[in-house]
Structure formats: structure tokens, C-alpha cells
Amino acid sequence: MEEIPNTLWAKLILERLSKMDCIKRGWILVGFPKTREQALALQEMGIAPEHVVILDAPDTVLIERNLEKRIDMTTGEIYHTTFNWPTSSKIRKRLVKPGGTSEEETAKRLLEYRRVIHGVLNSYSKKYHIINADQPSVDVFSQTLSHVQSRHRSNAPYTPRIILHGPPGSGRSLQAALIAEKYGIVNVSCGQLLKEPVAAETRFGEAIKPYAESRQPVPDVMVLKCLSRRLSKLDCSTRGWVMHGFPQDVSQAEMLNDAGFIPNRVFFLDVPDDAVIERLAMRMTDPITGERYHSIYKPAPTSEVYSRCKINPKDSEENVGKALEVYHANVSELEQFYSPVIHVNADQDPYTVFEYIESCVVKPPSKNPNAFV
């Protein structure tokens, strides 16, 4: 049986987490990621959990637990001969030992787990918390609940207020996700914020909906209203934020400043126009697997896969060219407004880009009285 690609898993998870119940109530993700590659796939989709809880116990304990596990094939309920044995003789009679739980099979799975778990921990190095699972389940639950209810403290040396600006395809959303993940600050995506009230069918969302359906820009006043609500929340004011998608011109930047949201870092992700067109106009998606390909960097494995791949209309060379024209028409004035800004060569490996951005994030804020503060 062929394994599901990590990118498809991440896409499916993103689709589920984008639904209104997850947005309003939060979510718990179990069973993914299992490897560093899967963790990076989530990060590339902008999925950054606030808490990562690792339940761990000695291998001997885990093997013993698996050996005594039983399953009710009628209800799917899982029991244990020591910790959770049913009182009903009728239920006990239909319990069976599930496959893959022998000592040899469990030891093999644990060996693989121990081999790859360090990659996952490194991906969430400032966020994970290990809880001893070799204790009563009520204690495990109590400790887990206590941890997830605690407020994260940013790892940054000051409260970051970061804006990422750049042309389409410059990697702003990925860099924002990486920064938010590393320093525990809030990832504020303007596009995502506008989708949430529409999905919730709020009064504000109903006002935005016609613009979304016609693919027209939402008026600046409405965008600022949405952003102000988010940036005014306690997590943004105490932990800091990294924002992308706004402002796109000086008028929007002035509105943001007048509202009291003044960044202390503004990064310009620089990518040549031909590289942007190459990144976007040549990428495609397999509608069956969800796997993403690129004509140069990641070609489709077979002619059959290539023939069924689709290109997003907004990624056509013509549309990308129009977006670049709008970007270049505003970039100089916006750079002058936020001077001094930090220019980053984004035409290289994204994790090299992140390392440079990170080095600038940890520097003390500028003492220049004429600089943004």
C-alpha cells in the first residue's frame, strides 16, 4: 500500500483546521507529525500549534501495555486486562487481541519512534513539553491540562512586532510560520483573518463576503478593523506578533500606525521578478494526491501524473506579472515610510532565509530616534 505524501497530509489537516469549529474552539492534533519531514510540511502550510505535548514512558512499560491490550470488535472500544477490564461477561467474551501488539512488533515500532522523535522535538524545540505517562491516567490528564492552560512566554528578548513584506512567491507565509513557531509569537495572516468572519457568517463577515466572492480587494477600512481586533488581543500585546499581507502601500501603513500598531522590525524579502515568475508560474498540483510539483525544481514523476496536474489561474504568468506591477508601484514609498528596513535575499533556501531573519530578530531594537520603534 502506497504511503500518503506528507504534503497531502498537511493539506488535508489544514482544510480541517480551517473549519469554523476549529477556529472558534481550538483543536488537538494526534498522530501527526511523526517525523521532522511531517513537522516541516505542517509549518510550510502555516500550521503552528501553541503547545506540543509528548507523552513518554519506558519501553518496558509500553510493551507490557500493548501486550495486555484487547479490543471489542463490535464497538471498537479498547480495554486492558489490568487497568480497564470490563465487568460485563458478555463484553469480555467478544474481546480479541489486536494485531501488531506482540512484544517483537511493539519493540520494532518503539525503535523507529526513538529514531525519529528527535527530529520532531527539534522542529518544536522551544515549545514541546514531556509528560511522564507511566502514572495513573488521571494524573497524566491533570498535568497535560495544566500545561496547555499555561500562557506561553515569548523567547524573544523583547516584544516583537514584525512585518514581512515582499512580492508574491517570496515566502512570507512560511517565514512567518517559522518565526511564530520559534519565538512563540502570534502569526497574523491578513488573508486568513478576513476568511474567518466570512466562514463564521458574522455581520462583519457578511459585509466582506461580496468582495471575497468577486475576488475584489476588501476596503482598507474594513481590513484595518479586522486587524485591529486581532492585534488588540492579549496574546498579541504580551507575546508579540508577525504580520504579512498588510500593509501593501503607504496609505495602509499610515492607517496601521494611526491605529497604534507600530512595528519594531520590517523585513523586505527580495526576489527578482524572473525568479518569482519561475517559482509561481511553473508550479502545479496533482488533484488526485494533492502533491505539489514544479517544472524545474520538482518535476512530476511520470508523464501520467504530469498530464493530470493543474495550475492555479492566479499563478499564470500574466496574473503574476500584474501582481508584480502593483508590488513595484508601492515598494519604494513603503520602504521609505518604514526606513530603516531590513532587506533579505529570499532567492535562496527558505531555512537559510529564516536564519538571517532570526539573527535580525534577536538584535536589540534600533536606538535611532528617527527609526520606527
Short mmCIF file of C-alpha atoms in Angstrom, two decimals:
data_model
loop_
_atom_site.label_atom_id
_atom_site.label_comp_id
_atom_site.label_asym_id
_atom_site.label_seq_id
_atom_site.Cartn_x
_atom_site.Cartn_y
_atom_site.Cartn_z
CA MET A 1 0.00 0.00 0.00
CA GLU A 2 1.45 3.34 -1.10
CA GLU A 3 2.09 5.90 1.65
CA ILE A 4 0.17 9.18 1.56
CA PRO A 5 2.61 12.06 0.78
CA ASN A 6 3.39 14.39 3.67
CA THR A 7 2.24 17.42 1.68
CA LEU A 8 -1.16 15.83 1.10
CA TRP A 9 -1.50 15.01 4.80
CA ALA A 10 -0.63 18.62 5.67
CA LYS A 11 -3.14 19.93 3.11
CA LEU A 12 -5.92 17.70 4.47
CA ILE A 13 -5.12 18.77 8.04
CA LEU A 14 -5.13 22.44 7.02
CA GLU A 15 -8.56 22.01 5.41
CA ARG A 16 -9.94 20.54 8.64
CA LEU A 17 -8.31 23.11 10.91
CA SER A 18 -9.71 25.91 8.72
CA LYS A 19 -13.29 24.91 9.58
CA MET A 20 -15.18 27.16 11.94
CA ASP A 21 -15.32 24.77 14.93
CA CYS A 22 -11.50 24.57 14.98
CA ILE A 23 -11.10 28.31 14.51
CA LYS A 24 -13.52 29.17 17.33
CA ARG A 25 -12.89 26.35 19.80
CA GLY A 26 -9.31 25.29 19.06
CA TRP A 27 -8.03 21.83 18.15
CA ILE A 28 -5.95 18.84 19.26
CA LEU A 29 -3.90 17.03 16.62
CA VAL A 30 -2.97 13.43 17.42
CA GLY A 31 -0.81 11.04 15.35
CA PHE A 32 0.78 13.70 13.15
CA PRO A 33 3.55 14.73 12.79
CA LYS A 34 5.58 11.59 13.41
CA THR A 35 8.77 12.80 11.69
CA ARG A 36 10.67 16.05 11.15
CA GLU A 37 9.62 16.00 7.49
CA GLN A 38 5.97 15.90 8.51
CA ALA A 39 6.53 18.71 11.03
CA LEU A 40 8.11 20.86 8.31
CA ALA A 41 5.19 20.08 5.98
CA LEU A 42 2.82 21.48 8.63
CA GLN A 43 4.99 24.57 9.09
CA GLU A 44 5.02 25.20 5.35
CA MET A 45 1.21 25.19 5.47
CA GLY A 46 1.34 27.75 8.28
CA ILE A 47 0.12 25.28 10.93
CA ALA A 48 1.83 26.16 14.21
CA PRO A 49 0.47 24.58 17.42
CA GLU A 50 0.62 26.59 20.63
CA HIS A 51 1.51 23.52 22.70
CA VAL A 52 3.27 20.27 21.83
CA VAL A 53 2.82 17.59 24.49
CA ILE A 54 4.97 14.45 24.40
CA LEU A 55 3.62 11.52 26.46
CA ASP A 56 6.53 9.24 27.24
CA ALA A 57 7.21 6.11 29.30
CA PRO A 58 9.93 3.43 29.48
CA ASP A 59 9.88 0.91 26.63
CA THR A 60 9.26 -1.99 29.02
CA VAL A 61 6.11 -0.29 30.29
CA LEU A 62 4.86 0.45 26.78
CA ILE A 63 5.50 -3.11 25.61
CA GLU A 64 3.65 -4.52 28.63
CA ARG A 65 0.69 -2.21 27.99
CA ASN A 66 0.45 -3.31 24.38
CA LEU A 67 0.63 -7.00 25.26
CA GLU A 68 -2.40 -6.70 27.55
CA LYS A 69 -4.49 -4.59 25.19
CA ARG A 70 -7.83 -6.01 23.99
CA ILE A 71 -10.44 -4.65 21.58
CA ASP A 72 -14.19 -5.07 21.34
CA MET A 73 -14.77 -5.78 17.65
CA THR A 74 -18.43 -4.79 17.96
CA THR A 75 -17.98 -1.32 19.44
CA GLY A 76 -14.30 -0.64 18.74
CA GLU A 77 -13.76 0.09 22.43
CA ILE A 78 -10.25 -0.67 23.72
CA TYR A 79 -9.71 -2.44 27.06
CA HIS A 80 -6.75 -3.57 29.14
CA THR A 81 -6.52 -6.70 31.24
CA THR A 82 -5.06 -4.79 34.20
CA PHE A 83 -6.19 -1.17 34.01
CA ASN A 84 -9.52 -1.25 32.19
CA TRP A 85 -11.18 -4.67 32.29
CA PRO A 86 -14.95 -4.75 31.57
CA THR A 87 -17.26 -6.02 34.30
CA SER A 88 -19.70 -7.48 31.76
CA SER A 89 -19.01 -11.14 30.93
CA LYS A 90 -20.78 -10.60 27.60
CA ILE A 91 -18.26 -7.93 26.60
CA ARG A 92 -15.31 -9.99 27.87
CA LYS A 93 -16.28 -12.91 25.65
CA ARG A 94 -16.06 -10.88 22.46
CA LEU A 95 -12.73 -9.20 23.23
CA VAL A 96 -9.81 -10.05 20.97
CA LYS A 97 -6.15 -9.18 20.94
CA PRO A 98 -5.46 -6.57 18.22
CA GLY A 99 -2.80 -7.19 15.61
CA GLY A 100 0.64 -5.58 15.80
CA THR A 101 0.82 -5.70 19.60
CA SER A 102 3.24 -8.58 20.12
CA GLU A 103 6.43 -7.88 22.03
CA GLU A 104 8.55 -8.12 18.88
CA GLU A 105 6.28 -5.87 16.81
CA THR A 106 5.94 -3.29 19.58
CA ALA A 107 9.70 -3.22 20.17
CA LYS A 108 10.26 -2.65 16.46
CA ARG A 109 7.81 0.27 16.37
CA LEU A 110 9.37 1.77 19.50
CA LEU A 111 12.83 1.55 17.95
CA GLU A 112 11.60 3.50 14.92
CA TYR A 113 9.84 6.02 17.20
CA ARG A 114 13.01 6.65 19.21
CA ARG A 115 14.93 7.10 15.95
CA VAL A 116 12.69 9.85 14.52
CA ILE A 117 11.28 11.60 17.60
CA HIS A 118 14.36 13.83 17.97
CA GLY A 119 13.59 15.38 14.59
CA VAL A 120 10.09 16.28 15.77
CA LEU A 121 11.43 17.70 19.04
CA ASN A 122 13.96 19.82 17.14
CA SER A 123 11.12 21.21 15.00
CA TYR A 124 9.33 22.35 18.17
CA SER A 125 12.43 22.90 20.28
CA LYS A 126 11.05 25.88 22.24
CA LYS A 127 7.52 24.59 22.56
CA TYR A 128 7.38 20.89 23.45
CA HIS A 129 6.76 19.58 26.96
CA ILE A 130 7.37 15.96 28.00
CA ILE A 131 4.96 14.36 30.48
CA ASN A 132 5.60 11.05 32.20
CA ALA A 133 2.85 8.68 31.01
CA ASP A 134 3.91 5.93 33.45
CA GLN A 135 1.41 7.07 36.08
CA PRO A 136 -2.38 6.97 36.57
CA SER A 137 -4.25 8.43 33.59
CA VAL A 138 -5.98 11.00 35.80
CA ASP A 139 -2.56 12.39 36.78
CA VAL A 140 -1.40 12.44 33.16
CA PHE A 141 -4.54 14.35 32.20
CA SER A 142 -4.15 16.80 35.08
CA GLN A 143 -0.55 17.61 34.17
CA THR A 144 -1.38 17.93 30.47
CA LEU A 145 -4.32 20.24 31.16
CA SER A 146 -2.23 22.38 33.49
CA HIS A 147 0.45 22.75 30.81
CA VAL A 148 -1.86 23.69 27.92
CA GLN A 149 -3.66 26.24 30.11
CA SER A 150 -0.40 27.97 30.93
CA ARG A 151 0.46 31.09 28.97
CA HIS A 152 3.43 30.91 26.65
CA ARG A 153 6.23 33.33 27.26
CA SER A 154 7.98 34.58 24.15
CA ASN A 155 11.61 33.50 23.73
CA ALA A 156 12.41 36.80 22.06
CA PRO A 157 14.49 39.35 24.04
CA TYR A 158 11.73 41.99 23.60
CA THR A 159 8.11 42.01 22.44
CA PRO A 160 8.41 41.53 18.66
CA ARG A 161 6.15 43.47 16.30
CA ILE A 162 7.26 42.25 12.89
CA ILE A 163 6.05 42.97 9.37
CA LEU A 164 7.13 40.79 6.46
CA HIS A 165 6.81 42.44 3.07
CA GLY A 166 7.70 41.04 -0.31
CA PRO A 167 6.43 40.16 -3.78
CA PRO A 168 4.11 37.19 -4.35
CA GLY A 169 6.01 33.94 -4.01
CA SER A 170 8.69 35.43 -1.74
CA GLY A 171 7.86 33.01 1.10
CA ARG A 172 6.27 35.43 3.59
CA SER A 173 3.77 32.92 5.00
CA LEU A 174 6.44 30.26 5.54
CA GLN A 175 8.83 32.68 7.24
CA ALA A 176 6.01 33.99 9.45
CA ALA A 177 5.16 30.45 10.50
CA LEU A 178 8.80 29.70 11.32
CA ILE A 179 9.22 32.91 13.34
CA ALA A 180 5.99 32.34 15.24
CA GLU A 181 7.00 28.74 15.95
CA LYS A 182 10.49 29.64 17.18
CA TYR A 183 9.57 32.57 19.41
CA GLY A 184 6.01 31.74 20.47
CA ILE A 185 4.60 34.94 18.96
CA VAL A 186 1.31 35.29 17.08
CA ASN A 187 1.23 34.65 13.32
CA VAL A 188 -1.13 37.29 11.89
CA SER A 189 -2.07 36.48 8.29
CA CYS A 190 -4.25 39.25 6.87
CA GLY A 191 -5.79 36.90 4.30
CA GLN A 192 -6.68 34.28 6.92
CA LEU A 193 -8.15 36.89 9.27
CA LEU A 194 -10.54 38.04 6.53
CA LYS A 195 -11.66 34.47 5.84
CA GLU A 196 -12.62 33.75 9.46
CA PRO A 197 -15.60 36.15 9.83
CA VAL A 198 -16.88 35.09 6.40
CA ALA A 199 -16.78 31.44 7.46
CA ALA A 200 -18.45 32.30 10.78
CA GLU A 201 -21.19 34.17 8.91
CA THR A 202 -20.94 37.12 11.28
CA ARG A 203 -22.35 40.53 10.39
CA PHE A 204 -18.84 41.71 9.60
CA GLY A 205 -18.27 38.57 7.53
CA GLU A 206 -21.41 39.23 5.51
CA ALA A 207 -20.05 42.69 4.69
CA ILE A 208 -16.76 41.19 3.47
CA LYS A 209 -18.30 38.27 1.57
CA PRO A 210 -19.19 40.12 -1.68
CA TYR A 211 -15.56 41.22 -2.08
CA ALA A 212 -14.28 37.70 -1.45
CA GLU A 213 -16.71 36.15 -3.93
CA SER A 214 -15.85 38.66 -6.67
CA ARG A 215 -12.12 38.48 -5.84
CA GLN A 216 -12.01 42.24 -5.33
CA PRO A 217 -9.84 43.92 -2.68
CA VAL A 218 -11.56 44.41 0.67
CA PRO A 219 -11.67 48.17 1.53
CA ASP A 220 -8.78 49.28 3.70
CA VAL A 221 -11.08 50.48 6.49
CA MET A 222 -12.65 47.04 6.81
CA VAL A 223 -9.25 45.29 6.70
CA LEU A 224 -7.90 47.58 9.43
CA LYS A 225 -10.97 46.92 11.58
CA CYS A 226 -10.33 43.17 11.33
CA LEU A 227 -6.60 43.56 12.06
CA SER A 228 -7.20 45.92 14.99
CA ARG A 229 -9.43 43.36 16.68
CA ARG A 230 -6.72 40.70 16.39
CA LEU A 231 -3.71 42.84 17.29
CA SER A 232 -5.51 44.24 20.34
CA LYS A 233 -5.91 40.82 21.93
CA LEU A 234 -3.84 39.92 24.98
CA ASP A 235 -1.65 37.32 23.26
CA CYS A 236 -0.51 39.84 20.63
CA SER A 237 0.20 42.57 23.16
CA THR A 238 2.10 40.32 25.58
CA ARG A 239 3.82 37.84 23.24
CA GLY A 240 4.22 39.95 20.11
CA TRP A 241 3.21 39.34 16.50
CA VAL A 242 4.50 38.77 12.98
CA MET A 243 2.20 40.08 10.24
CA HIS A 244 2.10 39.53 6.48
CA GLY A 245 -0.30 40.59 3.74
CA PHE A 246 -0.72 44.12 5.16
CA PRO A 247 0.23 46.92 4.64
CA GLN A 248 0.73 46.87 0.88
CA ASP A 249 1.11 50.61 0.34
CA VAL A 250 1.88 53.80 2.30
CA SER A 251 -1.79 54.66 2.83
CA GLN A 252 -2.35 51.34 4.60
CA ALA A 253 0.89 51.77 6.59
CA GLU A 254 -0.26 55.20 7.81
CA MET A 255 -3.63 53.75 8.86
CA LEU A 256 -1.84 50.99 10.79
CA ASN A 257 0.41 53.50 12.57
CA ASP A 258 -2.51 55.80 13.38
CA ALA A 259 -4.27 52.80 14.97
CA GLY A 260 -1.25 52.40 17.27
CA PHE A 261 0.22 49.24 15.72
CA ILE A 262 3.81 50.26 15.06
CA PRO A 263 6.31 47.52 14.10
CA ASN A 264 9.83 47.34 15.50
CA ARG A 265 11.07 45.14 12.64
CA VAL A 266 10.13 45.42 8.95
CA PHE A 267 11.67 42.87 6.61
CA PHE A 268 11.61 43.16 2.83
CA LEU A 269 12.00 39.74 1.21
CA ASP A 270 13.74 40.45 -2.08
CA VAL A 271 13.27 38.09 -5.02
CA PRO A 272 13.98 39.01 -8.69
CA ASP A 273 10.91 39.16 -10.93
CA ASP A 274 12.10 36.32 -13.15
CA ALA A 275 12.60 34.13 -10.05
CA VAL A 276 9.07 34.97 -8.82
CA ILE A 277 7.59 34.03 -12.19
CA GLU A 278 9.68 30.86 -12.21
CA ARG A 279 8.50 29.94 -8.69
CA LEU A 280 4.80 30.56 -9.31
CA ALA A 281 4.04 30.11 -12.99
CA MET A 282 5.76 26.73 -13.14
CA ARG A 283 4.21 25.14 -10.07
CA MET A 284 1.30 22.74 -10.31
CA THR A 285 -0.75 20.41 -8.14
CA ASP A 286 -1.85 16.82 -8.66
CA PRO A 287 -5.62 16.96 -7.96
CA ILE A 288 -5.67 13.28 -7.01
CA THR A 289 -2.86 13.18 -4.41
CA GLY A 290 -2.60 16.88 -3.56
CA GLU A 291 1.16 16.64 -4.15
CA ARG A 292 2.80 19.84 -5.37
CA TYR A 293 5.25 19.82 -8.25
CA HIS A 294 7.39 22.31 -10.11
CA SER A 295 8.53 22.06 -13.71
CA ILE A 296 12.16 22.75 -12.75
CA TYR A 297 12.69 22.01 -9.05
CA LYS A 298 10.32 19.10 -8.53
CA PRO A 299 9.04 17.65 -11.80
CA ALA A 300 6.11 15.22 -11.82
CA PRO A 301 7.50 11.64 -11.54
CA THR A 302 5.68 10.30 -14.61
CA SER A 303 4.03 11.64 -17.76
CA GLU A 304 0.71 10.33 -16.45
CA VAL A 305 0.98 12.41 -13.27
CA TYR A 306 2.14 15.43 -15.27
CA SER A 307 -0.83 15.23 -17.64
CA ARG A 308 -3.35 15.45 -14.80
CA CYS A 309 -1.61 18.26 -12.86
CA LYS A 310 -3.40 21.60 -12.67
CA ILE A 311 -2.05 25.17 -12.45
CA ASN A 312 -3.86 27.68 -10.25
CA PRO A 313 -5.17 30.50 -12.51
CA LYS A 314 -3.69 33.15 -10.21
CA ASP A 315 -0.26 31.60 -10.87
CA SER A 316 -0.41 32.21 -14.62
CA GLU A 317 2.49 34.28 -15.90
CA GLU A 318 0.09 37.08 -16.86
CA ASN A 319 -1.52 37.31 -13.42
CA VAL A 320 1.82 37.04 -11.62
CA GLY A 321 3.12 39.85 -13.84
CA LYS A 322 0.18 42.08 -12.86
CA ALA A 323 0.75 41.37 -9.17
CA LEU A 324 4.43 42.29 -9.55
CA GLU A 325 3.50 45.59 -11.21
CA VAL A 326 1.33 46.51 -8.22
CA TYR A 327 4.10 45.49 -5.82
CA HIS A 328 6.77 47.58 -7.58
CA ALA A 329 4.46 50.60 -7.78
CA ASN A 330 4.33 50.78 -3.96
CA VAL A 331 7.53 49.21 -2.66
CA SER A 332 9.79 52.30 -2.74
CA GLU A 333 7.39 54.56 -0.82
CA LEU A 334 6.65 51.82 1.69
CA GLU A 335 10.36 51.23 2.24
CA GLN A 336 10.90 54.95 2.81
CA PHE A 337 7.96 55.10 5.24
CA TYR A 338 9.40 52.32 7.41
CA SER A 339 13.06 53.28 6.99
CA PRO A 340 15.32 51.73 8.09
CA VAL A 341 14.03 48.38 6.84
CA ILE A 342 15.89 45.08 6.68
CA HIS A 343 16.39 43.63 3.21
CA VAL A 344 16.68 39.85 2.92
CA ASN A 345 17.78 37.89 -0.11
CA ALA A 346 14.82 35.50 -0.30
CA ASP A 347 16.04 33.89 -3.54
CA GLN A 348 17.67 31.01 -1.68
CA ASP A 349 16.84 28.08 0.59
CA PRO A 350 13.97 29.13 2.89
CA TYR A 351 15.74 27.91 6.03
CA THR A 352 18.80 29.98 5.13
CA VAL A 353 16.45 32.95 4.77
CA PHE A 354 14.98 32.16 8.19
CA GLU A 355 18.41 32.03 9.83
CA TYR A 356 19.15 35.54 8.59
CA ILE A 357 15.76 36.88 9.68
CA GLU A 358 16.23 35.25 13.08
CA SER A 359 19.64 36.89 13.51
CA CYS A 360 17.97 40.27 12.99
CA VAL A 361 15.04 39.48 15.27
CA VAL A 362 17.28 38.83 18.29
CA LYS A 363 19.24 42.07 17.87
CA PRO A 364 18.19 44.88 20.25
CA PRO A 365 15.76 47.33 18.65
CA SER A 366 17.28 50.34 16.91
CA LYS A 367 18.24 53.31 19.08
CA ASN A 368 17.90 55.68 16.09
CA PRO A 369 15.23 58.23 17.15
CA ASN A 370 14.17 58.66 13.54
CA ALA A 371 13.59 54.91 13.07
CA PHE A 372 10.31 53.13 13.68
CA VAL A 373 10.01 51.88 17.26
#
